[in-house]
Amino acid sequence: MRAITVVGASLAGLYAARELRAQGFDGRLTVVGAEPHQPYDRPPLSKDFLMGAGDEGELGQLDQLALTDPEEMAELRAEWILGTRARALDVRGRTVVLDDGRTLASDGVVVATGARARRLPGPPLAGVHTLRGLDDALALRAELTRGPRRVVVIGGGFIGAETASSCVALGHDVTVVEAAPLPLAAQLGPELAPVCAGLHARGGARLLTGVGVAGLVGAGSGALSAVRAVELADGRSLPADVVVVGIGATPNTGWLAGSSLAVADGILCDDGCATALPQVVAVGDVARVGGVRAEHWTSATEQPRVAVRNLLAGRTVEAARPLPYFWSDQYGSRIQFAGRRGDGDTVRILEGSPEALGEGGFLAVYERAGRTTAALAVDRARSFMKVRRGLAAQENQAHQVNQAKEYV
Amino acid sequence: MIPVCRLVDLPAGESVRLDTTPPVAVFNADGELFAIDDTCSHQDASLSEGWLEGCLVECPLHAASFDLRTGRPTCLPARKPVRTHEVHVADGMIHVRLAADAGATGEGSAA
Ligand SMILES: Cc1cc2nc3c(=O)[nH]c(=O)nc-3n(C[C@H](O)[C@H](O)[C@H](O)COP(=O)(O)OP(=O)(O)OC[C@H]3O[C@@H](n4cnc5c(N)ncnc54)[C@H](O)[C@@H]3O)c2cc1C
Ligand code: FES
């Protein structure tokens, strides 16, 4: 391959560029990113960065988000086209068309366009935010530093919960609205999801569950009217100065319309991140790898190694099977989860107690048929790490057995 | 010199965290003692809770690995070193001498 284009200049895109060079690709490497910023890390945006923590000031904080440095940028020998969106990929996946009309002829393409925050329908109102990128975080942070506000967070998922936690820490009055009976039940299961609901109460945020949002009410004139309240489906109205909409993310696949790539809530890939076109691979939040779309930092950093290997080989020679892992920081507690939980798995508490969170957290495992399927820890990093390693080893073994079966 | 604990209380493979500012982690790596800054240079995790293997410790949050001898990361996502500190044992007690802040980038002497 002589020319490879990476579309998306964030976590997965940068890791793909690194892997291309590390695996010996010596040709022309172009990275296209819609944002004007150099690659930065998103997880802190809803955590420390939102709280403006850190004594190094804003520049120090931006530096803390940076995923790379000038030295590495030079080593990568890539052309970075930032602040420019890719608009199309031709049918055979050989040409990337940019918003400014330029075309990039490529022998290989890595799609790493991630996902964007879902929004509520209706006209835009001042004071209503989503949180996906640096500019979102800066806008929200600016609003949160203007004195105490009534903040309503719509959605009790990880981003919603972390944002609520940061807003409480900044001294705001915070209500979280969650349509499901319990937040995070899909991720953590009905036995342990209440732990996270309990964190809101302990931290000092109101949590309203089992009720949807009917709409937002605005007031005032001018260019943009400002949000005043959140109307709930049951008729209640929550007064609000700031609303954060955290209702999930949609993969950025629109620009692929007209290419021959199959898209269904993400780009459909095989186990090795390869699309139906062998010269196109997809990684990170935008990729549905072997039927699963993971929206986690660790998948976005682990998939590129395998994706690049397969891209350079021209076919799938290796499967990407990272053990699912994510973490979240809420109300001073660190939550870590690894593995593949299934409904009906039994939960066993190995250390500490979910009821006494203030006193050192807990470690729980999920089990099915005598095997550990997943683990959840709150403030138990050390013991969590042991279980996570065990799970990874078990997964590798199962994979090897499966591969052996394929050959007989 | 800051007293840490008795040598017998830090067996091989174990670590202990000192509540200094900034906190320091002391490791017994197969009988050899090392002290480094406890907070990972990537984000906010305690390296004393990491996975110790030989002279390397793996961060419990995003798996960056640090060489205890130099404080340098051996893999991403960490890119900056952590500081190293001198460790001494006297009369069965472990002590740590904190690196002076000026110029202490972890590039210098290890224990
Ligand atoms: C606020 C926040 C907190 C998070 N916290 C955690 C956490 O605690 N733990 C965890 O495991 N995960 C967390 N995540 C998830 C993690 O950050 C994502 O999984 C990761 O960023 C995915 O990386 P990516 O490169 O695939 O996608 P993204 O980071 O979304 O990057 C995609 C990039 O592609 C660009 N792009 C899109 N379309 C185009 C186009 N047509 N042309 C060119 N460029 C384009 C976008 O502008 C963007 O820069 C968090 C995410 C957010 C937003
Ligand atoms: S905090 Fe240590 S690797 Fe991220």
Short mmCIF file of C-alpha atoms in Angstrom, two decimals, chain A residues 121-403:
data_model
loop_
_atom_site.label_atom_id
_atom_site.label_comp_id
_atom_site.label_asym_id
_atom_site.label_seq_id
_atom_site.Cartn_x
_atom_site.Cartn_y
_atom_site.Cartn_z
CA PRO A 121 -36.03 17.25 18.98
CA GLY A 122 -37.13 20.88 18.89
CA PRO A 123 -35.56 24.26 18.22
CA PRO A 124 -32.25 25.06 19.93
CA LEU A 125 -32.42 26.92 23.25
CA ALA A 126 -29.65 28.74 25.10
CA GLY A 127 -28.56 26.84 28.20
CA VAL A 128 -29.10 23.42 26.63
CA HIS A 129 -25.92 21.40 26.18
CA THR A 130 -24.64 18.06 25.01
CA LEU A 131 -21.20 16.82 25.98
CA ARG A 132 -19.11 15.06 23.39
CA GLY A 133 -16.23 17.29 22.42
CA LEU A 134 -13.85 19.88 23.83
CA ASP A 135 -15.92 22.78 22.54
CA ASP A 136 -19.02 21.34 24.25
CA ALA A 137 -17.13 21.04 27.52
CA LEU A 138 -15.75 24.59 27.30
CA ALA A 139 -19.24 25.98 26.62
CA LEU A 140 -20.81 24.04 29.48
CA ARG A 141 -17.97 24.91 31.82
CA ALA A 142 -18.32 28.61 31.04
CA GLU A 143 -21.98 28.43 31.95
CA LEU A 144 -21.34 26.51 35.16
CA THR A 145 -18.88 29.05 36.47
CA ARG A 146 -21.48 31.84 36.44
CA GLY A 147 -22.75 31.12 39.93
CA PRO A 148 -25.15 28.52 41.29
CA ARG A 149 -27.62 27.19 38.76
CA ARG A 150 -30.50 24.79 38.61
CA VAL A 151 -29.13 22.04 36.43
CA VAL A 152 -31.27 19.28 34.95
CA VAL A 153 -29.38 16.36 33.45
CA ILE A 154 -31.45 14.31 31.04
CA GLY A 155 -30.23 10.70 31.00
CA GLY A 156 -28.67 8.73 33.84
CA GLY A 157 -26.03 6.88 31.82
CA PHE A 158 -22.32 7.27 32.43
CA ILE A 159 -21.95 10.70 30.81
CA GLY A 160 -25.11 11.98 32.52
CA ALA A 161 -24.05 10.65 35.90
CA GLU A 162 -20.52 12.01 35.62
CA THR A 163 -21.77 15.40 34.51
CA ALA A 164 -24.27 15.48 37.38
CA SER A 165 -21.52 14.57 39.80
CA SER A 166 -19.25 17.34 38.47
CA CYS A 167 -22.12 19.87 38.67
CA VAL A 168 -22.80 18.95 42.29
CA ALA A 169 -19.11 19.38 43.07
CA LEU A 170 -19.32 22.87 41.56
CA GLY A 171 -22.14 23.71 43.95
CA HIS A 172 -25.11 23.53 41.62
CA ASP A 173 -28.59 22.25 42.34
CA VAL A 174 -28.80 19.07 40.26
CA THR A 175 -31.65 16.82 39.13
CA VAL A 176 -31.11 13.76 36.95
CA VAL A 177 -34.05 12.47 34.89
CA GLU A 178 -33.90 8.87 33.69
CA ALA A 179 -36.65 7.27 31.61
CA ALA A 180 -35.85 3.71 32.68
CA PRO A 181 -36.85 2.46 36.14
CA LEU A 182 -33.16 2.30 37.06
CA PRO A 183 -30.13 3.92 35.43
CA LEU A 184 -27.36 1.67 34.03
CA ALA A 185 -29.41 -1.51 34.49
CA ALA A 186 -28.51 -2.66 30.97
CA GLN A 187 -24.79 -2.33 31.72
CA LEU A 188 -24.62 -3.45 35.35
CA GLY A 189 -27.70 -5.64 35.74
CA PRO A 190 -30.61 -5.19 38.14
CA GLU A 191 -28.68 -6.39 41.19
CA LEU A 192 -25.85 -3.85 41.05
CA ALA A 193 -27.32 -0.91 39.11
CA PRO A 194 -28.93 0.39 42.33
CA VAL A 195 -25.42 1.05 43.61
CA CYS A 196 -24.98 3.80 41.02
CA ALA A 197 -28.42 5.20 41.71
CA GLY A 198 -27.33 5.32 45.34
CA LEU A 199 -24.25 7.34 44.41
CA HIS A 200 -26.49 10.20 43.22
CA ALA A 201 -28.33 10.26 46.51
CA ARG A 202 -25.13 10.07 48.52
CA GLY A 203 -23.56 12.80 46.38
CA GLY A 204 -26.52 15.15 46.73
CA ALA A 205 -28.26 15.03 43.33
CA ARG A 206 -31.98 14.29 42.92
CA LEU A 207 -32.68 11.28 40.72
CA LEU A 208 -36.08 10.92 39.06
CA THR A 209 -36.51 7.55 37.35
CA GLY A 210 -39.20 5.93 35.25
CA VAL A 211 -40.26 9.20 33.69
CA GLY A 212 -39.54 10.55 30.24
CA VAL A 213 -39.06 14.13 29.08
CA ALA A 214 -41.96 15.65 27.13
CA GLY A 215 -40.10 18.76 26.08
CA LEU A 216 -38.10 21.83 26.97
CA VAL A 217 -39.66 25.20 27.72
CA GLY A 218 -37.86 28.37 26.74
CA ALA A 219 -38.40 32.01 27.48
CA GLY A 220 -37.07 35.35 26.33
CA SER A 221 -36.45 36.75 22.91
CA GLY A 222 -33.39 37.63 20.93
CA ALA A 223 -31.39 35.33 18.77
CA LEU A 224 -31.96 32.34 20.99
CA SER A 225 -34.49 31.96 23.74
CA ALA A 226 -33.14 30.49 26.97
CA VAL A 227 -34.27 27.28 28.57
CA ARG A 228 -36.50 27.75 31.61
CA ALA A 229 -37.90 24.34 32.44
CA VAL A 230 -37.97 20.68 31.56
CA GLU A 231 -41.46 19.27 31.13
CA LEU A 232 -41.83 15.64 32.14
CA ALA A 233 -44.16 13.12 30.56
CA ASP A 234 -46.16 12.85 33.77
CA GLY A 235 -46.99 16.56 33.72
CA ARG A 236 -44.39 17.72 36.21
CA SER A 237 -42.21 20.66 35.28
CA LEU A 238 -38.65 21.08 36.54
CA PRO A 239 -37.33 24.65 36.58
CA ALA A 240 -33.92 24.76 34.93
CA ASP A 241 -31.22 27.31 34.04
CA VAL A 242 -28.94 24.71 32.45
CA VAL A 243 -29.94 21.45 30.79
CA VAL A 244 -27.46 18.74 29.86
CA VAL A 245 -28.78 16.18 27.40
CA GLY A 246 -26.99 12.86 27.92
CA ILE A 247 -29.13 10.44 26.00
CA GLY A 248 -26.53 8.47 24.12
CA ALA A 249 -24.56 8.82 20.92
CA THR A 250 -25.10 8.08 17.25
CA PRO A 251 -22.23 6.75 15.11
CA ASN A 252 -20.94 9.21 12.49
CA THR A 253 -21.66 7.22 9.35
CA GLY A 254 -23.65 9.77 7.33
CA TRP A 255 -20.66 10.65 5.15
CA LEU A 256 -20.48 7.03 3.97
CA ALA A 257 -23.83 7.21 2.16
CA GLY A 258 -23.24 6.16 -1.43
CA SER A 259 -20.22 4.03 -0.58
CA SER A 260 -20.86 0.32 -0.66
CA LEU A 261 -20.25 -0.08 3.07
CA ALA A 262 -23.03 -1.64 5.13
CA VAL A 263 -24.20 0.53 7.99
CA ALA A 264 -26.60 -0.37 10.78
CA ASP A 265 -25.95 1.57 13.98
CA GLY A 266 -22.27 1.60 13.08
CA ILE A 267 -20.18 0.27 10.20
CA LEU A 268 -20.56 -3.48 9.92
CA CYS A 269 -17.21 -5.19 10.28
CA ASP A 270 -16.04 -8.73 10.76
CA ASP A 271 -14.20 -9.83 13.93
CA GLY A 272 -11.07 -8.18 12.62
CA CYS A 273 -12.53 -4.68 12.05
CA ALA A 274 -12.57 -5.26 8.27
CA THR A 275 -15.52 -4.07 6.23
CA ALA A 276 -16.82 -5.80 3.10
CA LEU A 277 -14.10 -3.87 1.23
CA PRO A 278 -10.75 -5.35 2.26
CA GLN A 279 -9.05 -1.98 1.84
CA VAL A 280 -11.36 -0.33 4.38
CA VAL A 281 -11.31 -1.01 8.12
CA ALA A 282 -13.21 0.70 10.92
CA VAL A 283 -12.26 1.26 14.55
CA GLY A 284 -13.62 2.86 17.71
CA ASP A 285 -17.11 4.11 18.47
CA VAL A 286 -18.17 4.09 14.80
CA ALA A 287 -17.40 0.39 14.23
CA ARG A 288 -19.71 -2.55 14.81
CA VAL A 289 -17.09 -5.26 15.19
CA GLY A 290 -18.37 -8.82 15.00
CA GLY A 291 -21.87 -7.58 15.79
CA VAL A 292 -20.95 -5.36 18.73
CA ARG A 293 -20.45 -1.61 18.86
CA ALA A 294 -18.46 -0.66 21.96
CA GLU A 295 -18.37 2.97 23.03
CA HIS A 296 -15.41 2.66 25.32
CA TRP A 297 -11.98 4.18 25.47
CA THR A 298 -10.23 0.82 25.71
CA SER A 299 -11.85 -0.65 22.59
CA ALA A 300 -10.91 2.48 20.66
CA THR A 301 -7.28 2.03 21.70
CA GLU A 302 -7.08 -1.74 21.26
CA GLN A 303 -8.93 -2.27 17.96
CA PRO A 304 -6.50 -0.24 15.80
CA ARG A 305 -3.64 -2.73 16.26
CA VAL A 306 -5.67 -5.57 14.79
CA ALA A 307 -7.47 -3.42 12.22
CA VAL A 308 -4.17 -2.12 10.84
CA ARG A 309 -2.69 -5.61 10.75
CA ASN A 310 -5.62 -6.83 8.67
CA LEU A 311 -5.59 -3.76 6.46
CA LEU A 312 -1.92 -4.24 5.66
CA ALA A 313 -2.44 -7.98 5.10
CA GLY A 314 -5.34 -7.30 2.74
CA ARG A 315 -7.58 -9.79 4.56
CA THR A 316 -8.57 -10.72 8.09
CA VAL A 317 -5.69 -12.59 9.63
CA GLU A 318 -6.47 -11.69 13.25
CA ALA A 319 -9.61 -11.07 15.28
CA ALA A 320 -9.98 -8.13 17.66
CA ARG A 321 -11.18 -9.56 20.94
CA PRO A 322 -10.41 -7.06 23.62
CA LEU A 323 -12.08 -7.89 26.91
CA PRO A 324 -14.72 -5.17 27.29
CA TYR A 325 -13.61 -2.72 29.98
CA PHE A 326 -14.75 0.70 31.09
CA TRP A 327 -14.41 2.94 34.08
CA SER A 328 -16.36 5.89 35.36
CA ASP A 329 -15.77 8.45 38.10
CA GLN A 330 -18.82 9.66 40.00
CA TYR A 331 -19.14 11.52 43.28
CA GLY A 332 -15.59 10.72 44.32
CA SER A 333 -15.94 7.00 43.61
CA ARG A 334 -14.25 5.08 40.83
CA ILE A 335 -16.36 2.45 39.08
CA GLN A 336 -14.63 -0.21 36.96
CA PHE A 337 -16.34 -2.91 34.92
CA ALA A 338 -14.88 -5.66 32.75
CA GLY A 339 -16.25 -8.66 30.91
CA ARG A 340 -19.49 -9.71 29.26
CA ARG A 341 -22.40 -9.84 31.67
CA GLY A 342 -25.54 -11.68 30.62
CA ASP A 343 -29.04 -11.39 31.99
CA GLY A 344 -29.59 -13.99 34.66
CA ASP A 345 -25.92 -14.14 35.72
CA THR A 346 -25.60 -14.51 39.47
CA VAL A 347 -23.82 -11.80 41.39
CA ARG A 348 -21.31 -12.64 44.09
CA ILE A 349 -19.74 -9.98 46.30
CA LEU A 350 -16.09 -10.86 46.87
CA GLU A 351 -14.96 -7.88 48.91
CA GLY A 352 -16.56 -5.01 50.78
CA SER A 353 -20.22 -4.22 50.57
CA PRO A 354 -22.39 -2.35 48.06
CA GLU A 355 -24.45 -1.09 50.99
CA ALA A 356 -21.51 0.58 52.71
CA LEU A 357 -19.95 2.45 49.80
CA GLY A 358 -18.36 5.13 51.89
CA GLU A 359 -16.23 2.51 53.61
CA GLY A 360 -13.90 1.36 50.89
CA GLY A 361 -16.19 0.22 48.09
CA PHE A 362 -16.64 -3.35 46.92
CA LEU A 363 -15.73 -5.95 44.32
CA ALA A 364 -18.41 -8.13 42.74
CA VAL A 365 -18.26 -10.82 40.08
CA TYR A 366 -20.99 -12.03 37.75
CA GLU A 367 -21.13 -15.79 37.24
CA ARG A 368 -22.82 -18.20 34.87
CA ALA A 369 -22.51 -21.96 35.06
CA GLY A 370 -19.67 -21.69 37.53
CA ARG A 371 -17.62 -19.34 35.35
CA THR A 372 -16.92 -15.67 35.97
CA THR A 373 -18.40 -13.60 33.13
CA ALA A 374 -17.71 -10.07 34.36
CA ALA A 375 -16.60 -8.00 37.32
CA LEU A 376 -17.64 -4.70 38.84
CA ALA A 377 -15.65 -2.74 41.38
CA VAL A 378 -16.18 0.51 43.16
CA ASP A 379 -12.98 1.93 44.69
CA ARG A 380 -11.22 -1.44 44.60
CA ALA A 381 -8.71 -0.91 41.81
CA ARG A 382 -6.15 -3.40 43.03
CA SER A 383 -8.37 -6.44 43.44
CA PHE A 384 -10.37 -5.48 40.33
CA MET A 385 -7.17 -5.64 38.33
CA LYS A 386 -6.53 -9.23 39.39
CA VAL A 387 -10.02 -10.33 38.35
CA ARG A 388 -9.78 -8.40 35.09
CA ARG A 389 -6.53 -10.16 34.24
CA GLY A 390 -8.10 -13.49 35.02
CA LEU A 391 -11.03 -12.71 32.74
CA ALA A 392 -8.69 -11.66 29.94
CA ALA A 393 -6.69 -14.90 30.27
CA GLN A 394 -9.91 -16.95 30.25
CA GLU A 395 -11.06 -15.10 27.12
CA ASN A 396 -7.75 -15.71 25.34
CA GLN A 397 -7.96 -19.39 26.14
CA ALA A 398 -11.53 -19.66 24.87
CA HIS A 399 -10.44 -17.87 21.70
CA GLN A 400 -7.59 -20.31 21.15
CA VAL A 401 -9.93 -23.26 21.61
CA ASN A 402 -12.33 -21.73 19.08
CA GLN A 403 -9.57 -21.16 16.59
#
